[in-house]
mmCIF file of C-alpha atoms in Angstrom:
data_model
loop_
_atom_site.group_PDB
_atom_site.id
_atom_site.type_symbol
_atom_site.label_atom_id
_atom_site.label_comp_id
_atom_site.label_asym_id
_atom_site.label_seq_id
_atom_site.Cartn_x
_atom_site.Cartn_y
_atom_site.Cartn_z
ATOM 1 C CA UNK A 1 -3.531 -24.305 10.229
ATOM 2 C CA UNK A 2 -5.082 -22.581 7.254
ATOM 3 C CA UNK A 3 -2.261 -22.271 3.918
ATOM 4 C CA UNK A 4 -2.042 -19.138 2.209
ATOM 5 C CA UNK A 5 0.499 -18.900 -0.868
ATOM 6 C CA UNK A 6 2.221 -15.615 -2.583
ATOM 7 C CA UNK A 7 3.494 -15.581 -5.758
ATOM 8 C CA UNK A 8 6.022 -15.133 -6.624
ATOM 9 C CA UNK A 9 8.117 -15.399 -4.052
ATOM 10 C CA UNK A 10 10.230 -12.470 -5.075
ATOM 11 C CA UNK A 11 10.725 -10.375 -7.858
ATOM 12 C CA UNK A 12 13.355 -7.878 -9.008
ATOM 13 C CA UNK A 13 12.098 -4.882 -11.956
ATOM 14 C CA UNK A 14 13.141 -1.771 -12.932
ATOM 15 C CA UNK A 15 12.240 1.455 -11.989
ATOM 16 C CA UNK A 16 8.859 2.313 -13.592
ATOM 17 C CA UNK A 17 7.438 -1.362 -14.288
ATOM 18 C CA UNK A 18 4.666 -2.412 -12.404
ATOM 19 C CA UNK A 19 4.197 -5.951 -10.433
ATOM 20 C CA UNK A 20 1.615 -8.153 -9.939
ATOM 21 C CA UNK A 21 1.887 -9.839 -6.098
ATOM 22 C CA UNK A 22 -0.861 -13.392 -5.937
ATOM 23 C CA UNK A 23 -2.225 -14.103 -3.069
ATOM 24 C CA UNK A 24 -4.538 -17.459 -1.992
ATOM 25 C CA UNK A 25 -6.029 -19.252 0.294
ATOM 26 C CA UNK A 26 -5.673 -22.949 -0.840
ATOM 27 C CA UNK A 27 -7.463 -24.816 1.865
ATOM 28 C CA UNK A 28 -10.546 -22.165 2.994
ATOM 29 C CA UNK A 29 -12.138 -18.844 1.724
ATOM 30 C CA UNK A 30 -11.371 -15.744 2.821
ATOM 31 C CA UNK A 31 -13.892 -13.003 2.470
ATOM 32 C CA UNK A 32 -11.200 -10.910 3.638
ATOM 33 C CA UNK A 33 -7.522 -10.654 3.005
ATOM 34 C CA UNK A 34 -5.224 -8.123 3.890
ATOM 35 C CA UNK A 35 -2.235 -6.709 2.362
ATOM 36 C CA UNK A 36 1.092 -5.771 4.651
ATOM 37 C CA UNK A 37 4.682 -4.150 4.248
ATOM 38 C CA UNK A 38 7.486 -4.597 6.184
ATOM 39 C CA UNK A 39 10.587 -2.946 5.986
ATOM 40 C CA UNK A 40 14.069 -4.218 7.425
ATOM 41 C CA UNK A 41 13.721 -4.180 11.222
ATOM 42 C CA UNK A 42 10.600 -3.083 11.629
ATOM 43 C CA UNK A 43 7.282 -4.580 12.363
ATOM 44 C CA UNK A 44 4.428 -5.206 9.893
ATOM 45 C CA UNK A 45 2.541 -2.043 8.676
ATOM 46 C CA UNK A 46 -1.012 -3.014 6.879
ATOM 47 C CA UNK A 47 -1.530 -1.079 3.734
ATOM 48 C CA UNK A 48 -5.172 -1.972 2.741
ATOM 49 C CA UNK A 49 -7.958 -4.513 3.668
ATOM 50 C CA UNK A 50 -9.349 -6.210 0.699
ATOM 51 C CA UNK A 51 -12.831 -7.982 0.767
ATOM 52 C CA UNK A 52 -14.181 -10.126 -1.775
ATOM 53 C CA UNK A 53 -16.435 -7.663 -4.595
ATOM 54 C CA UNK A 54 -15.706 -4.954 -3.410
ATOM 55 C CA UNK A 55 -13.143 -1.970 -3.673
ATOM 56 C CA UNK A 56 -10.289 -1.971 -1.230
ATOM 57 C CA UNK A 57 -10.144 0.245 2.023
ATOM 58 C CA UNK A 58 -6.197 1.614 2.174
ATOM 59 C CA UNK A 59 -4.146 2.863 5.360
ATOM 60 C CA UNK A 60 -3.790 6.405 5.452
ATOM 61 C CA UNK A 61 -0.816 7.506 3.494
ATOM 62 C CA UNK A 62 -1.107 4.570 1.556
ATOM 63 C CA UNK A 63 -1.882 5.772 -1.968
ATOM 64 C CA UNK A 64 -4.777 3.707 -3.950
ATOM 65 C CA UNK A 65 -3.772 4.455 -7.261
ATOM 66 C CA UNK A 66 0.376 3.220 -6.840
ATOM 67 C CA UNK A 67 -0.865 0.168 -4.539
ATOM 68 C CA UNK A 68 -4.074 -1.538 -6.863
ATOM 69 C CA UNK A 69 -5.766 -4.182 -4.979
ATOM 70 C CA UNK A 70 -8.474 -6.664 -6.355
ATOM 71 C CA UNK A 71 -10.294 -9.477 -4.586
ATOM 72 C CA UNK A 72 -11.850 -11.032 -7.323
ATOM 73 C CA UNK A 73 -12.734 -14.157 -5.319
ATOM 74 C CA UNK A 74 -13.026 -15.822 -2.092
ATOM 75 C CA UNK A 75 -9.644 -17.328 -2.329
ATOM 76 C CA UNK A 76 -7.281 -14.815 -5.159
ATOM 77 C CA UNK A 77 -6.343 -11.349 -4.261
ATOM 78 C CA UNK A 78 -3.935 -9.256 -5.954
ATOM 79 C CA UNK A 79 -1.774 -6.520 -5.501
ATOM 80 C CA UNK A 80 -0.329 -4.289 -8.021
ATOM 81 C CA UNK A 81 2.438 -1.404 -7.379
ATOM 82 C CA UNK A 82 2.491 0.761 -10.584
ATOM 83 C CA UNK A 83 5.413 2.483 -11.793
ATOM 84 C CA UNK A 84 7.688 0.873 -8.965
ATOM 85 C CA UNK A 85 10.725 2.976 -7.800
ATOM 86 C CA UNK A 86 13.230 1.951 -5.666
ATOM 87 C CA UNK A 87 11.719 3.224 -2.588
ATOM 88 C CA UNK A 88 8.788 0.698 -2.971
ATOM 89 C CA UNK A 89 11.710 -2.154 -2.289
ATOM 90 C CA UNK A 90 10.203 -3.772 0.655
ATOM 91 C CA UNK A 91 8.605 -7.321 1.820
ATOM 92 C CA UNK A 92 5.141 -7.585 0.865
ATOM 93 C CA UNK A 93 2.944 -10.009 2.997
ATOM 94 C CA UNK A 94 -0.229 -10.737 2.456
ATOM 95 C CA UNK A 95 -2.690 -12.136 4.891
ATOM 96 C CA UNK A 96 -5.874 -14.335 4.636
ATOM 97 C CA UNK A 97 -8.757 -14.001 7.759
ATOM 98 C CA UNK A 98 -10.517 -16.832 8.805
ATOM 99 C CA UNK A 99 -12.286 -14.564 11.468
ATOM 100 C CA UNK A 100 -10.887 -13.988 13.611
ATOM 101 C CA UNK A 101 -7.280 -15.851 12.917
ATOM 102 C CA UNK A 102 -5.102 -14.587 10.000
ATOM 103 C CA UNK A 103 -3.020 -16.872 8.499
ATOM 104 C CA UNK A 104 -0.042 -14.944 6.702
ATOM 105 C CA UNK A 105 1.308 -15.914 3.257
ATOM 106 C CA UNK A 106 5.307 -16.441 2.808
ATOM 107 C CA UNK A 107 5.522 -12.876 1.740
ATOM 108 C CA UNK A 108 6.732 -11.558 -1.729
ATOM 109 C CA UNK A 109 10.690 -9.812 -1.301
ATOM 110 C CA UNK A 110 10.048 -6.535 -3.991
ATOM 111 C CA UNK A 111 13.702 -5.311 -5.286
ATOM 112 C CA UNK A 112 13.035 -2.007 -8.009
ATOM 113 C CA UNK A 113 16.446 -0.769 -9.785
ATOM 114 C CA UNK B 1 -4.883 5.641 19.259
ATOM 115 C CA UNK B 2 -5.183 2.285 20.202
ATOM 116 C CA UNK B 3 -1.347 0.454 20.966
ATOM 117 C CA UNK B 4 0.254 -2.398 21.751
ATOM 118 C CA UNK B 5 3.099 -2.647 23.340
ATOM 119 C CA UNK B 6 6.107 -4.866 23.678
ATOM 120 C CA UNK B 7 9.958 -4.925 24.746
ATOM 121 C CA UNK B 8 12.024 -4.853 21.578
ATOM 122 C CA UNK B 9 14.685 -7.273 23.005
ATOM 123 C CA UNK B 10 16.539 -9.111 22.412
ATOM 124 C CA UNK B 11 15.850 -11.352 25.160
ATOM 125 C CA UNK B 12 18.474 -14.011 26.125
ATOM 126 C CA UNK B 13 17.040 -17.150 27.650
ATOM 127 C CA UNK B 14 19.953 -20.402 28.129
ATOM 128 C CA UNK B 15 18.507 -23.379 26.172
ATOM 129 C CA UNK B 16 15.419 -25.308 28.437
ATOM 130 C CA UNK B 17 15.040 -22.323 30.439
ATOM 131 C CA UNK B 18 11.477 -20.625 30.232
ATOM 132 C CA UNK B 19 11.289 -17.408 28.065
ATOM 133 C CA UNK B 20 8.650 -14.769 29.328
ATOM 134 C CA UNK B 21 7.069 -12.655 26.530
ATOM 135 C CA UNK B 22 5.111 -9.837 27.124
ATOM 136 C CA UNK B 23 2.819 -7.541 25.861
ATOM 137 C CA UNK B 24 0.582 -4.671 26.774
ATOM 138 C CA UNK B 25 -2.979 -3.228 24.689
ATOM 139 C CA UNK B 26 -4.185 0.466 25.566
ATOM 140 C CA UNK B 27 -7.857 -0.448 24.174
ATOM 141 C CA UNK B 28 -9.689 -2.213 27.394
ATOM 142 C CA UNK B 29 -12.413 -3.330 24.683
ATOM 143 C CA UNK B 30 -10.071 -5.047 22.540
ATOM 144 C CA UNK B 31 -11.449 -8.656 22.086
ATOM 145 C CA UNK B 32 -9.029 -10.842 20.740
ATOM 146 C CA UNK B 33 -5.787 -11.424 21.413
ATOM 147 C CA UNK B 34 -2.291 -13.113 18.831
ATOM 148 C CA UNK B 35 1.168 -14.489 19.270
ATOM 149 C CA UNK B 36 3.167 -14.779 15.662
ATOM 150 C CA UNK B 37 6.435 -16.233 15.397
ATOM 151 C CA UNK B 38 8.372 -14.375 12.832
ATOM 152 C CA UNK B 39 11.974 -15.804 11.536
ATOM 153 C CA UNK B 40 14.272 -13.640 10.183
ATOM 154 C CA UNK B 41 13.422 -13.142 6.537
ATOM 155 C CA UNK B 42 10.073 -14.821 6.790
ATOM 156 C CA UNK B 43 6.728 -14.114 7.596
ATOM 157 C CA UNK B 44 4.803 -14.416 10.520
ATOM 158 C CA UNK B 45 3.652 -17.819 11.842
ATOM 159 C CA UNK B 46 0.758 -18.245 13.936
ATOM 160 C CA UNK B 47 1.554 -19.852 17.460
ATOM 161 C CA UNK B 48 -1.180 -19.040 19.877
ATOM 162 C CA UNK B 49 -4.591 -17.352 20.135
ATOM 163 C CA UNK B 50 -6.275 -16.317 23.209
ATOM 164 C CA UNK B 51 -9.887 -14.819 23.717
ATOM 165 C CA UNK B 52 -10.829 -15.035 27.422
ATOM 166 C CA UNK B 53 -9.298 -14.518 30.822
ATOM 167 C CA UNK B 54 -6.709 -17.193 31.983
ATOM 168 C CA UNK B 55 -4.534 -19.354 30.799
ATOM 169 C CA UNK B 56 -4.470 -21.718 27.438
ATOM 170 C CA UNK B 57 -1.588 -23.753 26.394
ATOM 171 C CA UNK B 58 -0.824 -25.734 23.785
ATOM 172 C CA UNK B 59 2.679 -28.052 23.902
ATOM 173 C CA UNK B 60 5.241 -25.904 25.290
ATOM 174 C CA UNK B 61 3.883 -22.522 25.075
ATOM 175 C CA UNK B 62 0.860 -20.792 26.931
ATOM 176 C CA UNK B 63 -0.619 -17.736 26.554
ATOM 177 C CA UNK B 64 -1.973 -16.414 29.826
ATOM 178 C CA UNK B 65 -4.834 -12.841 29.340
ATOM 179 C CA UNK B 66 -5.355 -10.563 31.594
ATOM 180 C CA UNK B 67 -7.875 -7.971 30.804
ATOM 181 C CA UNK B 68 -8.311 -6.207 33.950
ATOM 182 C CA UNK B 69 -4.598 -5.522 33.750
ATOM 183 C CA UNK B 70 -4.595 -5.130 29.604
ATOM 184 C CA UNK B 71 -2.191 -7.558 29.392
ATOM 185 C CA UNK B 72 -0.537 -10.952 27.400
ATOM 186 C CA UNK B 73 1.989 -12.971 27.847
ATOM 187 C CA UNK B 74 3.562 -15.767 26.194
ATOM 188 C CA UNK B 75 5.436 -18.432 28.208
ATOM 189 C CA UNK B 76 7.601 -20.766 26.460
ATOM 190 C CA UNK B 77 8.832 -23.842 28.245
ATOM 191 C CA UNK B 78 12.005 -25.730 27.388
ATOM 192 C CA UNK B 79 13.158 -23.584 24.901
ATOM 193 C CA UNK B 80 15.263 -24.210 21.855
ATOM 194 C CA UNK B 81 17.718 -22.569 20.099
ATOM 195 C CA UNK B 82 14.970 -23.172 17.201
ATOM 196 C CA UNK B 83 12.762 -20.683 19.071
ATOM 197 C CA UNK B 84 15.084 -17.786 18.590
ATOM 198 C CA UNK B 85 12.619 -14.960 16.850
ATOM 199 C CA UNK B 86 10.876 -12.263 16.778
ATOM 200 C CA UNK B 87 7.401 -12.724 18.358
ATOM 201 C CA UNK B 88 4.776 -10.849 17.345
ATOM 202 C CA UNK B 89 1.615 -9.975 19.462
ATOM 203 C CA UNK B 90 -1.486 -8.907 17.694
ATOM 204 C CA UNK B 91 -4.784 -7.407 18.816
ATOM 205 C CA UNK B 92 -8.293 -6.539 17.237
ATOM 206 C CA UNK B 93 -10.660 -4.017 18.741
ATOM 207 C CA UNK B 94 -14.170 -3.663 17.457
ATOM 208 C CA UNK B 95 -13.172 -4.594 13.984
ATOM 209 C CA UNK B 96 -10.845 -7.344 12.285
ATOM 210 C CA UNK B 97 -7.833 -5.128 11.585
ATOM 211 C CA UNK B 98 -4.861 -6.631 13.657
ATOM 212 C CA UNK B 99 -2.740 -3.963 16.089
ATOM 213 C CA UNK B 100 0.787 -5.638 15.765
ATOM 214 C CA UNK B 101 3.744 -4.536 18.360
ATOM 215 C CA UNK B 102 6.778 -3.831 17.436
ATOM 216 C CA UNK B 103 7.764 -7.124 18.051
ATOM 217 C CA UNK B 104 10.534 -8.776 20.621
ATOM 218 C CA UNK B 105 13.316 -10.503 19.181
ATOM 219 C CA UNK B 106 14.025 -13.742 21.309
ATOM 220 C CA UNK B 107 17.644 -15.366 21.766
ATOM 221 C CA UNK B 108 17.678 -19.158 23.176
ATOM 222 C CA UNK B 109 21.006 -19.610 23.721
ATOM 223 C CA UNK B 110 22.469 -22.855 23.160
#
């Protein structure tokens, strides 16, 4: 199957840092990847859809300006939570589309203080 | 609101018996159809992918469609403890997103 890698793996900040989450597809391009959340017990919840050169499209109740997302090529996306508070702890997975498969990457574990 | 459904679990198969995974979709039009394997603390792991009526396997597992009934089920033969996990069934309707269920957590007893 398709590889997708997340950097870094996890990551533990304090309260009002913001964090940069990597995601790629090493071994195909992905005009679309797609950015998930998952909390303790519960089932993945998809925060935004990201396509290549162009902006974003978020979730409802998923707030653009706390949760920055950039595709700046066929194989990088990035996600950004600004000003991180503890209630942003979660497990961020990210997912690459080779339509219509996605392949998911190992996910990033997000600890604030 | 389109949903899929599944049985949270757990379910408790003995080791080589044949665990039965199911999973139901609300949207008749959806077009493609997902199982993930998900390990505690992981991500998910693509197993199977089915598109069309019937039956496709692939080693021990199969994924049998039936759209006329809007349903999917996984079959796993011979299972192993190693199989214990949550598994994940995903569908798209009329546009790439995926519709996840909730997931049902699977127990292979040894």
């Amino acid at each position: 199957g398709a590889v997708v890698s997340q950097h870094p793996s996890w990551v533990i900040c304090k309260s009002g840092t913001s964090v940069k989450i990597e995601c790629r597809s090493l071994d195909f391009q992905a005009t679309t990847m797609f950015w998930y959340r998952q909390f303790p017990k519960q089932s993945l919840m998809l925060m935004a859809t990201s396509n290549e050169g162009s902006k974003a499209t978020y979730e409802q109740g998923v707030e653009k300006d706390k949760f920055l997302i950039n595709h700046a090529s066929l194989t990088l996306s990035t996600l950004t939570v600004t000003s991180a508070h503890p209630e942003d702890s979660s497990f961020y997975i990210c997912s690459a589309r080779t339509s219509p498969e996605q392949f998911f990457g190992p996910g990033t574990r997000l600890t604030v203080l | 609101q389109k949903e899929v459904e599944q049985n949270s679990g757990p379910l408790s198969v003995p080791e080589g018996a044949i665990a039965s995974l199911n999973c139901t979709y609300s949207d008749r039009g959806s077009q493609s159809f997902f199982w993930y394997r998900q390990y505690s603390g992981k991500s998910p792991e693509l197993i199977m992918s089915i598109y069309s009526n019937g039956d496709k396997e692939d080693g021990r597992f199969t994924a049998q469609l039936n759209k006329a009934s809007q349903y999917v089920s996984l079959l796993i033969r011979d299972s192993q403890p190693s199989d214990s996990a949550t598994y994940l069934c995903a569908v798209t309707s009329g546009t790439y997103k995926y519709i996840f269920g909730t997931g049902t957590r699977l127990k292979v007893l040894a």
